[in-house]
PDB file of C-alpha atoms in Angstrom:
ATOM      1  CA  MET A  24    -123.356-288.558-108.028  1.00  0.00           C
ATOM      2  CA  ASN A  25    -127.051-287.581-108.144  1.00  0.00           C
ATOM      3  CA  THR A  26    -128.955-285.722-105.450  1.00  0.00           C
ATOM      4  CA  ALA A  27    -130.618-288.845-104.052  1.00  0.00           C
ATOM      5  CA  ALA A  28    -127.260-290.551-103.506  1.00  0.00           C
ATOM      6  CA  GLN A  29    -125.806-287.404-101.973  1.00  0.00           C
ATOM      7  CA  ALA A  30    -128.801-287.175 -99.634  1.00  0.00           C
ATOM      8  CA  GLN A  31    -128.026-290.698 -98.443  1.00  0.00           C
ATOM      9  CA  ASP A  32    -124.455-289.619 -97.652  1.00  0.00           C
ATOM     10  CA  VAL A  33    -125.708-286.579 -95.714  1.00  0.00           C
ATOM     11  CA  ARG A  34    -128.127-288.744 -93.731  1.00  0.00           C
ATOM     12  CA  ALA A  35    -125.376-291.232 -92.934  1.00  0.00           C
ATOM     13  CA  PHE A  36    -123.159-288.425 -91.668  1.00  0.00           C
ATOM     14  CA  ASN A  37    -126.019-287.028 -89.573  1.00  0.00           C
ATOM     15  CA  ARG A  38    -126.542-290.441 -87.940  1.00  0.00           C
ATOM     16  CA  PHE A  39    -122.829-290.726 -87.205  1.00  0.00           C
ATOM     17  CA  TYR A  40    -122.476-287.218 -85.840  1.00  0.00           C
ATOM     18  CA  THR A  41    -125.562-287.198 -83.625  1.00  0.00           C
ATOM     19  CA  ARG A  42    -124.306-290.429 -82.055  1.00  0.00           C
ATOM     20  CA  ARG A  43    -120.714-289.146 -81.783  1.00  0.00           C
ATOM     21  CA  ILE A  44    -121.618-285.988 -79.842  1.00  0.00           C
ATOM     22  CA  GLY A  45    -124.200-287.686 -77.624  1.00  0.00           C
ATOM     23  CA  MET A  46    -127.360-286.158 -79.011  1.00  0.00           C
ATOM     24  CA  LEU A  47    -129.236-289.439 -78.598  1.00  0.00           C
ATOM     25  CA  ALA A  48    -128.731-289.518 -74.826  1.00  0.00           C
ATOM     26  CA  ALA A  49    -131.763-288.836 -72.653  1.00  0.00           C
ATOM     27  CA  LYS A  50    -129.889-286.090 -70.777  1.00  0.00           C
ATOM     28  CA  LEU A  51    -127.069-283.833 -71.943  1.00  0.00           C
ATOM     29  CA  GLY A  52    -123.596-284.441 -70.557  1.00  0.00           C
ATOM     30  CA  GLY A  53    -124.749-286.222 -67.424  1.00  0.00           C
ATOM     31  CA  SER A  54    -126.852-283.213 -66.413  1.00  0.00           C
ATOM     32  CA  ASP A  55    -130.519-282.981 -65.529  1.00  0.00           C
ATOM     33  CA  PHE A  56    -131.326-281.249 -68.818  1.00  0.00           C
ATOM     34  CA  THR A  57    -132.422-282.598 -72.158  1.00  0.00           C
ATOM     35  CA  LEU A  58    -130.678-281.289 -75.280  1.00  0.00           C
ATOM     36  CA  PRO A  59    -133.588-278.928 -76.191  1.00  0.00           C
ATOM     37  CA  GLU A  60    -133.662-277.571 -72.630  1.00  0.00           C
ATOM     38  CA  ALA A  61    -129.908-276.994 -72.678  1.00  0.00           C
ATOM     39  CA  ARG A  62    -130.177-275.260 -76.046  1.00  0.00           C
ATOM     40  CA  VAL A  63    -132.842-272.902 -74.693  1.00  0.00           C
ATOM     41  CA  LEU A  64    -130.670-272.153 -71.651  1.00  0.00           C
ATOM     42  CA  TRP A  65    -127.729-271.351 -73.936  1.00  0.00           C
ATOM     43  CA  GLU A  66    -129.831-268.926 -75.994  1.00  0.00           C
ATOM     44  CA  LEU A  67    -131.094-267.186 -72.871  1.00  0.00           C
ATOM     45  CA  ALA A  68    -127.558-266.992 -71.449  1.00  0.00           C
ATOM     46  CA  HIS A  69    -126.238-265.295 -74.589  1.00  0.00           C
ATOM     47  CA  HIS A  70    -129.136-263.454 -76.258  1.00  0.00           C
ATOM     48  CA  ALA A  71    -131.545-262.515 -73.466  1.00  0.00           C
ATOM     49  CA  PRO A  72    -133.818-260.797 -72.877  1.00  0.00           C
ATOM     50  CA  VAL A  73    -135.800-262.265 -75.739  1.00  0.00           C
ATOM     51  CA  SER A  74    -139.447-262.987 -76.477  1.00  0.00           C
ATOM     52  CA  ALA A  75    -140.766-266.515 -76.754  1.00  0.00           C
ATOM     53  CA  SER A  76    -141.757-265.890 -80.370  1.00  0.00           C
ATOM     54  CA  ALA A  77    -138.241-264.712 -81.287  1.00  0.00           C
ATOM     55  CA  LEU A  78    -136.791-267.718 -79.478  1.00  0.00           C
ATOM     56  CA  SER A  79    -139.111-270.044 -81.393  1.00  0.00           C
ATOM     57  CA  LYS A  80    -138.029-268.488 -84.689  1.00  0.00           C
ATOM     58  CA  SER A  81    -134.277-268.581 -83.994  1.00  0.00           C
ATOM     59  CA  LEU A  82    -134.365-272.190 -82.785  1.00  0.00           C
ATOM     60  CA  GLN A  83    -136.959-273.250 -85.382  1.00  0.00           C
ATOM     61  CA  LEU A  84    -138.992-274.945 -82.668  1.00  0.00           C
ATOM     62  CA  ASP A  85    -142.752-275.416 -82.730  1.00  0.00           C
ATOM     63  CA  ALA A  86    -144.331-272.708 -80.585  1.00  0.00           C
ATOM     64  CA  GLY A  87    -146.355-275.203 -78.572  1.00  0.00           C
ATOM     65  CA  TYR A  88    -143.335-277.434 -77.909  1.00  0.00           C
ATOM     66  CA  LEU A  89    -141.231-274.438 -76.898  1.00  0.00           C
ATOM     67  CA  SER A  90    -143.980-273.230 -74.601  1.00  0.00           C
ATOM     68  CA  ARG A  91    -143.885-276.561 -72.740  1.00  0.00           C
ATOM     69  CA  LEU A  92    -140.080-276.377 -72.483  1.00  0.00           C
ATOM     70  CA  LEU A  93    -140.240-272.866 -71.094  1.00  0.00           C
ATOM     71  CA  ARG A  94    -142.971-273.806 -68.639  1.00  0.00           C
ATOM     72  CA  GLY A  95    -140.845-276.630 -67.295  1.00  0.00           C
ATOM     73  CA  LEU A  96    -137.789-274.398 -66.897  1.00  0.00           C
ATOM     74  CA  LYS A  97    -139.909-271.705 -65.239  1.00  0.00           C
ATOM     75  CA  ASN A  98    -141.391-274.210 -62.775  1.00  0.00           C
ATOM     76  CA  ARG A  99    -137.796-275.094 -61.784  1.00  0.00           C
ATOM     77  CA  GLY A 100    -137.120-271.429 -61.040  1.00  0.00           C
ATOM     78  CA  LEU A 101    -134.626-271.027 -63.889  1.00  0.00           C
ATOM     79  CA  LEU A 102    -136.381-268.283 -65.851  1.00  0.00           C
ATOM     80  CA  ALA A 103    -137.230-264.668 -65.122  1.00  0.00           C
ATOM     81  CA  ALA A 104    -139.584-262.440 -67.087  1.00  0.00           C
ATOM     82  CA  GLN A 105    -139.823-258.722 -67.759  1.00  0.00           C
ATOM     83  CA  ARG A 106    -142.115-256.504 -69.786  1.00  0.00           C
ATOM     84  CA  HIS A 107    -141.078-255.434 -73.246  1.00  0.00           C
ATOM     85  CA  PRO A 108    -139.986-251.763 -73.018  1.00  0.00           C
ATOM     86  CA  LYS A 109    -141.894-250.836 -76.201  1.00  0.00           C
ATOM     87  CA  ASP A 110    -144.845-253.247 -76.056  1.00  0.00           C
ATOM     88  CA  ALA A 111    -146.442-253.959 -72.692  1.00  0.00           C
ATOM     89  CA  ARG A 112    -148.330-256.893 -74.227  1.00  0.00           C
ATOM     90  CA  GLN A 113    -145.073-258.796 -74.734  1.00  0.00           C
ATOM     91  CA  THR A 114    -142.956-260.535 -72.130  1.00  0.00           C
ATOM     92  CA  LEU A 115    -139.219-260.935 -72.463  1.00  0.00           C
ATOM     93  CA  LEU A 116    -137.419-263.920 -70.994  1.00  0.00           C
ATOM     94  CA  LYS A 117    -134.006-264.271 -69.377  1.00  0.00           C
ATOM     95  CA  LEU A 118    -132.244-266.575 -66.959  1.00  0.00           C
ATOM     96  CA  SER A 119    -132.919-266.083 -63.289  1.00  0.00           C
ATOM     97  CA  ALA A 120    -130.052-266.152 -60.795  1.00  0.00           C
ATOM     98  CA  ALA A 121    -130.771-269.855 -60.294  1.00  0.00           C
ATOM     99  CA  GLY A 122    -130.816-270.336 -64.062  1.00  0.00           C
ATOM    100  CA  LYS A 123    -127.384-268.749 -64.401  1.00  0.00           C
ATOM    101  CA  ARG A 124    -126.054-271.025 -61.667  1.00  0.00           C
ATOM    102  CA  ALA A 125    -127.538-274.058 -63.417  1.00  0.00           C
ATOM    103  CA  PHE A 126    -126.208-273.089 -66.825  1.00  0.00           C
ATOM    104  CA  ALA A 127    -122.599-272.446 -65.770  1.00  0.00           C
ATOM    105  CA  PRO A 128    -121.629-276.077 -64.980  1.00  0.00           C
ATOM    106  CA  LEU A 129    -123.597-277.265 -68.014  1.00  0.00           C
ATOM    107  CA  ASP A 130    -121.574-274.935 -70.246  1.00  0.00           C
ATOM    108  CA  ARG A 131    -118.288-275.994 -68.636  1.00  0.00           C
ATOM    109  CA  ALA A 132    -119.132-279.670 -69.081  1.00  0.00           C
ATOM    110  CA  SER A 133    -119.997-279.164 -72.745  1.00  0.00           C
ATOM    111  CA  GLN A 134    -116.712-277.308 -73.300  1.00  0.00           C
ATOM    112  CA  ALA A 135    -114.764-280.086 -71.573  1.00  0.00           C
ATOM    113  CA  GLU A 136    -116.491-282.783 -73.637  1.00  0.00           C
ATOM    114  CA  THR A 137    -115.682-280.955 -76.871  1.00  0.00           C
ATOM    115  CA  GLU A 138    -112.049-280.475 -75.852  1.00  0.00           C
ATOM    116  CA  ALA A 139    -111.875-284.197 -75.048  1.00  0.00           C
ATOM    117  CA  LEU A 140    -113.211-284.924 -78.544  1.00  0.00           C
ATOM    118  CA  LEU A 141    -110.406-282.837 -80.063  1.00  0.00           C
ATOM    119  CA  GLU A 142    -107.597-283.854 -77.712  1.00  0.00           C
ATOM    120  CA  PRO A 143    -106.638-287.160 -79.429  1.00  0.00           C
ATOM    121  CA  LEU A 144    -106.318-285.419 -82.797  1.00  0.00           C
ATOM    122  CA  SER A 145    -103.133-283.893 -84.162  1.00  0.00           C
ATOM    123  CA  ALA A 146    -103.000-280.154 -84.836  1.00  0.00           C
ATOM    124  CA  PRO A 147    -103.505-280.671 -88.615  1.00  0.00           C
ATOM    125  CA  GLN A 148    -106.451-282.986 -87.926  1.00  0.00           C
ATOM    126  CA  ARG A 149    -108.052-280.426 -85.630  1.00  0.00           C
ATOM    127  CA  GLN A 150    -107.497-277.736 -88.254  1.00  0.00           C
ATOM    128  CA  ALA A 151    -109.070-279.910 -90.920  1.00  0.00           C
ATOM    129  CA  LEU A 152    -112.062-280.748 -88.713  1.00  0.00           C
ATOM    130  CA  VAL A 153    -112.784-277.164 -87.688  1.00  0.00           C
ATOM    131  CA  GLY A 154    -112.254-275.983 -91.254  1.00  0.00           C
ATOM    132  CA  ALA A 155    -114.727-278.541 -92.591  1.00  0.00           C
ATOM    133  CA  MET A 156    -117.296-277.472 -90.011  1.00  0.00           C
ATOM    134  CA  SER A 157    -116.809-273.838 -90.944  1.00  0.00           C
ATOM    135  CA  ARG A 158    -117.269-274.706 -94.606  1.00  0.00           C
ATOM    136  CA  ILE A 159    -120.522-276.589 -93.908  1.00  0.00           C
ATOM    137  CA  HIS A 160    -121.811-273.597 -91.963  1.00  0.00           C
ATOM    138  CA  ALA A 161    -120.864-271.165 -94.717  1.00  0.00           C
ATOM    139  CA  VAL A 162    -122.469-273.265 -97.462  1.00  0.00           C
ATOM    140  CA  LEU A 163    -125.753-273.946 -95.656  1.00  0.00           C
ATOM    141  CA  GLU A 164    -126.115-270.563 -93.938  1.00  0.00           C
ATOM    142  CA  PRO A 165    -123.820-268.012 -95.613  1.00  0.00           C
ATOM    143  CA  GLU A 166    -125.544-265.013 -94.076  1.00  0.00           C
ATOM    144  CA  ALA A 167    -124.726-266.212 -90.549  1.00  0.00           C
ATOM    145  CA  SER A 168    -121.273-267.711 -91.083  1.00  0.00           C
ATOM    146  CA  ALA A 169    -118.204-266.298 -89.386  1.00  0.00           C
ATOM    147  CA  GLU A 170    -116.532-263.182 -90.736  1.00  0.00           C
ATOM    148  CA  VAL A 171    -113.565-263.662 -93.034  1.00  0.00           C
ATOM    149  CA  VAL A 172    -110.432-262.135 -91.511  1.00  0.00           C
ATOM    150  CA  LEU A 173    -107.005-261.452 -93.019  1.00  0.00           C
ATOM    151  CA  ARG A 174    -104.420-262.635 -90.509  1.00  0.00           C
ATOM    152  CA  PRO A 175    -100.671-263.294 -90.441  1.00  0.00           C
ATOM    153  CA  PRO A 176     -99.578-266.865 -91.178  1.00  0.00           C
ATOM    154  CA  ALA A 177     -99.650-269.331 -88.299  1.00  0.00           C
ATOM    155  CA  PRO A 178     -97.656-272.586 -88.058  1.00  0.00           C
ATOM    156  CA  GLY A 179     -98.726-274.844 -90.917  1.00  0.00           C
ATOM    157  CA  ASP A 180    -100.137-272.062 -93.086  1.00  0.00           C
ATOM    158  CA  LEU A 181     -97.185-271.853 -95.482  1.00  0.00           C
ATOM    159  CA  GLY A 182     -97.237-275.624 -95.924  1.00  0.00           C
ATOM    160  CA  TRP A 183    -100.918-275.342 -96.766  1.00  0.00           C
ATOM    161  CA  LEU A 184    -100.116-272.556 -99.240  1.00  0.00           C
ATOM    162  CA  VAL A 185     -97.607-274.799-101.033  1.00  0.00           C
ATOM    163  CA  GLU A 186     -99.943-277.802-101.082  1.00  0.00           C
ATOM    164  CA  ARG A 187    -102.968-275.879-102.340  1.00  0.00           C
ATOM    165  CA  HIS A 188    -100.998-274.126-105.083  1.00  0.00           C
ATOM    166  CA  GLY A 189     -99.715-277.480-106.275  1.00  0.00           C
ATOM    167  CA  ALA A 190    -103.122-279.158-106.208  1.00  0.00           C
ATOM    168  CA  ILE A 191    -105.209-276.301-107.649  1.00  0.00           C
ATOM    169  CA  TYR A 192    -102.833-275.318-110.443  1.00  0.00           C
ATOM    170  CA  ALA A 193    -102.333-278.931-111.479  1.00  0.00           C
ATOM    171  CA  ALA A 194    -106.098-279.544-111.575  1.00  0.00           C
ATOM    172  CA  GLU A 195    -107.083-276.275-113.296  1.00  0.00           C
ATOM    173  CA  TYR A 196    -104.098-275.484-115.521  1.00  0.00           C
ATOM    174  CA  GLY A 197    -102.175-278.746-115.805  1.00  0.00           C
ATOM    175  CA  LEU A 198     -98.978-277.344-114.284  1.00  0.00           C
ATOM    176  CA  SER A 199     -96.286-279.842-113.337  1.00  0.00           C
ATOM    177  CA  ALA A 200     -94.821-280.552-109.903  1.00  0.00           C
ATOM    178  CA  GLY A 201     -92.136-277.998-110.727  1.00  0.00           C
ATOM    179  CA  PHE A 202     -94.637-275.247-109.991  1.00  0.00           C
ATOM    180  CA  GLU A 203     -95.257-276.627-106.492  1.00  0.00           C
ATOM    181  CA  ALA A 204     -91.477-276.713-105.985  1.00  0.00           C
ATOM    182  CA  LEU A 205     -91.277-273.051-107.014  1.00  0.00           C
ATOM    183  CA  VAL A 206     -93.972-272.117-104.508  1.00  0.00           C
ATOM    184  CA  ALA A 207     -92.087-274.017-101.807  1.00  0.00           C
ATOM    185  CA  ARG A 208     -88.926-272.024-102.587  1.00  0.00           C
ATOM    186  CA  ILE A 209     -90.844-268.748-102.484  1.00  0.00           C
ATOM    187  CA  CYS A 210     -92.271-269.656 -99.070  1.00  0.00           C
ATOM    188  CA  ALA A 211     -88.833-270.711 -97.784  1.00  0.00           C
ATOM    189  CA  ASP A 212     -87.336-267.431 -99.005  1.00  0.00           C
ATOM    190  CA  PHE A 213     -90.129-265.518 -97.313  1.00  0.00           C
ATOM    191  CA  VAL A 214     -89.232-267.088 -93.967  1.00  0.00           C
ATOM    192  CA  ASP A 215     -85.454-266.795 -94.409  1.00  0.00           C
ATOM    193  CA  ARG A 216     -85.455-263.194 -95.665  1.00  0.00           C
ATOM    194  CA  PHE A 217     -88.461-261.820 -93.812  1.00  0.00           C
ATOM    195  CA  LYS A 218     -88.237-258.109 -92.988  1.00  0.00           C
ATOM    196  CA  PRO A 219     -91.002-256.912 -90.627  1.00  0.00           C
ATOM    197  CA  GLY A 220     -92.614-253.727 -91.807  1.00  0.00           C
ATOM    198  CA  ARG A 221     -91.356-254.312 -95.339  1.00  0.00           C
ATOM    199  CA  GLU A 222     -92.870-257.716 -96.121  1.00  0.00           C
ATOM    200  CA  ALA A 223     -96.031-259.534 -95.129  1.00  0.00           C
ATOM    201  CA  CYS A 224     -98.256-262.508 -95.798  1.00  0.00           C
ATOM    202  CA  TRP A 225    -101.985-262.622 -95.181  1.00  0.00           C
ATOM    203  CA  ILE A 226    -104.178-265.684 -94.769  1.00  0.00           C
ATOM    204  CA  ALA A 227    -107.890-265.181 -95.476  1.00  0.00           C
ATOM    205  CA  ALA A 228    -109.612-267.318 -92.858  1.00  0.00           C
ATOM    206  CA  ARG A 229    -113.180-267.936 -91.765  1.00  0.00           C
ATOM    207  CA  GLY A 230    -113.141-269.519 -88.355  1.00  0.00           C
ATOM    208  CA  GLY A 231    -110.672-272.387 -88.655  1.00  0.00           C
ATOM    209  CA  GLU A 232    -110.926-272.603 -92.437  1.00  0.00           C
ATOM    210  CA  ARG A 233    -108.300-271.143 -94.755  1.00  0.00           C
ATOM    211  CA  LEU A 234    -109.872-269.562 -97.843  1.00  0.00           C
ATOM    212  CA  GLY A 235    -106.971-267.806 -99.532  1.00  0.00           C
ATOM    213  CA  ALA A 236    -103.662-266.005 -99.176  1.00  0.00           C
ATOM    214  CA  VAL A 237    -101.246-263.503-100.674  1.00  0.00           C
ATOM    215  CA  MET A 238     -97.682-262.288-100.042  1.00  0.00           C
ATOM    216  CA  LEU A 239     -95.963-258.949-100.482  1.00  0.00           C
ATOM    217  CA  VAL A 240     -92.152-259.001-100.466  1.00  0.00           C
ATOM    218  CA  GLN A 241     -89.286-256.760-101.454  1.00  0.00           C
ATOM    219  CA  ALA A 242     -88.708-257.162-105.188  1.00  0.00           C
ATOM    220  CA  ARG A 243     -85.376-258.580-106.305  1.00  0.00           C
ATOM    221  CA  ASP A 244     -83.508-258.626-109.605  1.00  0.00           C
ATOM    222  CA  GLU A 245     -84.127-262.043-111.164  1.00  0.00           C
ATOM    223  CA  ALA A 246     -80.534-262.439-112.334  1.00  0.00           C
ATOM    224  CA  SER A 247     -78.526-261.104-109.392  1.00  0.00           C
ATOM    225  CA  GLY A 248     -81.010-261.473-106.542  1.00  0.00           C
ATOM    226  CA  ARG A 249     -80.294-257.913-105.433  1.00  0.00           C
ATOM    227  CA  LEU A 250     -83.065-255.799-103.923  1.00  0.00           C
ATOM    228  CA  ARG A 251     -84.829-253.333-106.187  1.00  0.00           C
ATOM    229  CA  PRO A 252     -85.111-250.118-104.148  1.00  0.00           C
ATOM    230  CA  GLY A 253     -88.645-248.828-103.730  1.00  0.00           C
ATOM    231  CA  VAL A 254     -90.214-251.824-105.453  1.00  0.00           C
ATOM    232  CA  ALA A 255     -92.421-254.491-103.823  1.00  0.00           C
ATOM    233  CA  GLN A 256     -93.598-257.729-105.398  1.00  0.00           C
ATOM    234  CA  LEU A 257     -97.006-259.336-104.994  1.00  0.00           C
ATOM    235  CA  ARG A 258     -96.722-263.125-104.861  1.00  0.00           C
ATOM    236  CA  LEU A 259     -98.806-266.267-104.431  1.00  0.00           C
ATOM    237  CA  LEU A 260    -102.330-264.857-104.616  1.00  0.00           C
ATOM    238  CA  LEU A 261    -104.577-267.877-104.033  1.00  0.00           C
ATOM    239  CA  LEU A 262    -108.271-268.513-103.435  1.00  0.00           C
ATOM    240  CA  GLU A 263    -109.878-271.839-102.714  1.00  0.00           C
ATOM    241  CA  PRO A 264    -112.342-272.634-105.537  1.00  0.00           C
ATOM    242  CA  HIS A 265    -115.364-272.500-103.236  1.00  0.00           C
ATOM    243  CA  ALA A 266    -114.261-269.075-101.906  1.00  0.00           C
ATOM    244  CA  ARG A 267    -114.236-267.369-105.294  1.00  0.00           C
ATOM    245  CA  GLY A 268    -116.830-264.724-106.038  1.00  0.00           C
ATOM    246  CA  LEU A 269    -116.834-263.383-102.455  1.00  0.00           C
ATOM    247  CA  GLY A 270    -114.591-260.413-103.174  1.00  0.00           C
ATOM    248  CA  LEU A 271    -111.672-261.939-101.268  1.00  0.00           C
ATOM    249  CA  GLY A 272    -109.237-261.685-104.176  1.00  0.00           C
ATOM    250  CA  LYS A 273    -109.870-257.960-104.460  1.00  0.00           C
ATOM    251  CA  ARG A 274    -109.566-257.592-100.692  1.00  0.00           C
ATOM    252  CA  LEU A 275    -106.221-259.444-100.576  1.00  0.00           C
ATOM    253  CA  VAL A 276    -104.783-257.414-103.455  1.00  0.00           C
ATOM    254  CA  ARG A 277    -105.967-254.164-101.862  1.00  0.00           C
ATOM    255  CA  GLN A 278    -104.318-255.231 -98.601  1.00  0.00           C
ATOM    256  CA  CYS A 279    -101.019-255.461-100.464  1.00  0.00           C
ATOM    257  CA  SER A 280    -101.489-251.997-101.966  1.00  0.00           C
ATOM    258  CA  ASP A 281    -102.287-250.428 -98.600  1.00  0.00           C
ATOM    259  CA  PHE A 282     -99.338-252.125 -96.917  1.00  0.00           C
ATOM    260  CA  ALA A 283     -96.933-251.112 -99.686  1.00  0.00           C
ATOM    261  CA  ARG A 284     -98.001-247.459 -99.526  1.00  0.00           C
ATOM    262  CA  ALA A 285     -97.612-247.394 -95.755  1.00  0.00           C
ATOM    263  CA  ALA A 286     -94.154-248.990 -96.086  1.00  0.00           C
ATOM    264  CA  GLY A 287     -93.037-246.321 -98.548  1.00  0.00           C
ATOM    265  CA  TYR A 288     -92.778-248.399-101.719  1.00  0.00           C
ATOM    266  CA  ARG A 289     -93.125-246.542-105.017  1.00  0.00           C
ATOM    267  CA  ARG A 290     -94.576-249.432-107.021  1.00  0.00           C
ATOM    268  CA  ILE A 291     -95.598-253.084-106.901  1.00  0.00           C
ATOM    269  CA  VAL A 292     -94.730-255.643-109.576  1.00  0.00           C
ATOM    270  CA  LEU A 293     -96.101-259.125-110.148  1.00  0.00           C
ATOM    271  CA  TRP A 294     -95.797-262.060-112.501  1.00  0.00           C
ATOM    272  CA  THR A 295     -98.783-264.022-113.783  1.00  0.00           C
ATOM    273  CA  GLN A 296    -100.038-265.902-116.830  1.00  0.00           C
ATOM    274  CA  SER A 297    -102.618-264.875-119.405  1.00  0.00           C
ATOM    275  CA  ALA A 298    -104.771-267.923-118.608  1.00  0.00           C
ATOM    276  CA  LEU A 299    -105.439-266.637-115.085  1.00  0.00           C
ATOM    277  CA  THR A 300    -108.265-264.413-116.265  1.00  0.00           C
ATOM    278  CA  ALA A 301    -109.921-263.903-112.872  1.00  0.00           C
ATOM    279  CA  ALA A 302    -106.677-262.818-111.225  1.00  0.00           C
ATOM    280  CA  ARG A 303    -105.831-260.531-114.143  1.00  0.00           C
ATOM    281  CA  ALA A 304    -109.223-258.825-113.785  1.00  0.00           C
ATOM    282  CA  ILE A 305    -108.536-258.197-110.101  1.00  0.00           C
ATOM    283  CA  TYR A 306    -105.124-256.700-110.875  1.00  0.00           C
ATOM    284  CA  ALA A 307    -106.566-254.465-113.583  1.00  0.00           C
ATOM    285  CA  ALA A 308    -109.349-253.264-111.271  1.00  0.00           C
ATOM    286  CA  GLU A 309    -106.732-252.352-108.642  1.00  0.00           C
ATOM    287  CA  GLY A 310    -104.890-250.230-111.205  1.00  0.00           C
ATOM    288  CA  TYR A 311    -102.119-252.566-112.316  1.00  0.00           C
ATOM    289  CA  ARG A 312    -101.041-252.335-115.959  1.00  0.00           C
ATOM    290  CA  LEU A 313     -99.527-254.993-118.173  1.00  0.00           C
ATOM    291  CA  VAL A 314     -95.927-253.971-119.002  1.00  0.00           C
ATOM    292  CA  SER A 315     -94.616-257.037-120.879  1.00  0.00           C
ATOM    293  CA  SER A 316     -95.558-260.522-122.019  1.00  0.00           C
ATOM    294  CA  GLU A 317     -93.930-263.433-123.802  1.00  0.00           C
ATOM    295  CA  ALA A 318     -94.875-266.927-124.950  1.00  0.00           C
ATOM    296  CA  VAL A 319     -92.970-269.570-122.984  1.00  0.00           C
ATOM    297  CA  ASN A 320     -93.167-273.211-121.987  1.00  0.00           C
ATOM    298  CA  SER A 321     -93.608-273.110-118.244  1.00  0.00           C
ATOM    299  CA  PHE A 322     -94.141-276.070-115.930  1.00  0.00           C
ATOM    300  CA  GLY A 323     -95.114-278.352-118.797  1.00  0.00           C
ATOM    301  CA  GLN A 324     -97.520-275.962-120.515  1.00  0.00           C
ATOM    302  CA  ASP A 325     -97.240-273.448-123.361  1.00  0.00           C
ATOM    303  CA  VAL A 326     -98.351-270.202-121.739  1.00  0.00           C
ATOM    304  CA  VAL A 327     -98.094-266.443-122.098  1.00  0.00           C
ATOM    305  CA  SER A 328     -96.046-265.097-119.208  1.00  0.00           C
ATOM    306  CA  GLU A 329     -96.993-261.565-118.107  1.00  0.00           C
ATOM    307  CA  HIS A 330     -95.436-258.872-115.936  1.00  0.00           C
ATOM    308  CA  TRP A 331     -97.709-256.248-114.383  1.00  0.00           C
ATOM    309  CA  GLU A 332     -96.995-253.259-112.180  1.00  0.00           C
ATOM    310  CA  LEU A 333     -98.859-250.747-110.049  1.00  0.00           C
ATOM    311  CA  ALA A 334     -97.561-247.209-109.525  1.00  0.00           C
ATOM    312  CA  LEU A 335     -98.157-246.078-105.953  1.00  0.00           C
TER     313      LEU A 335
END
């Protein structure tokens, strides 16, 4: 699809969304305020005191138009002014006591309207919606997007981990559905055998969007299933394609190393394939070394299976 066609899709979405959230209404949420007035009140409630020029820049509003908005709010007794502590020529704006009283119900009404928008949706639908919004924000304004956090798995996260492994590895490496089944078994074992303080899973998330994940578990003998004393295993490192290049893979792998050291493990082992060049580079940078490899047919593909380990 070319840029012109994509622009048409963006414009269509903009028309839908502005109508869906009531931006075309003369007043916001049944209040006495227009959308621009409400937006100015929100900025002053959260970032005041601030100069008119800084407000114009952050909201990307024409200075003359903003001046008229501010004059109207001031005439209604909603604004207060103070001198800039370092430049007496500048005036800083904030909400007056009346402005704070006017903003509070406006903010509550907006929150209630948004909750009503989400209420009919299932939990997965809400997750998908918030995640998509977070992704739009990150793509269009990466410098201001939410911080990526590494958090424990929440309900639904392990299902997502299985689904994304299946989809990504099928698309990028041609692996069969057997690989997705393997990931599902690993996730089930993680839940059934979980030992707090000895095992962990981290989800890399930005707002409501999942960007990646990794697990660290107690290593087991492949034949007998018995625990290998002092040995941890790194499993299921995953990054969404659009989240690559942000340093998240390195951060997730380092999280495993730090956790394993604190838990008293002596080394970490992992299994990967030679085709996963980006992951292999992350492991090597962390200090892992390749200890063995063999050519095998795995999940419908001829691959080179590799075992790596990190001495702690």
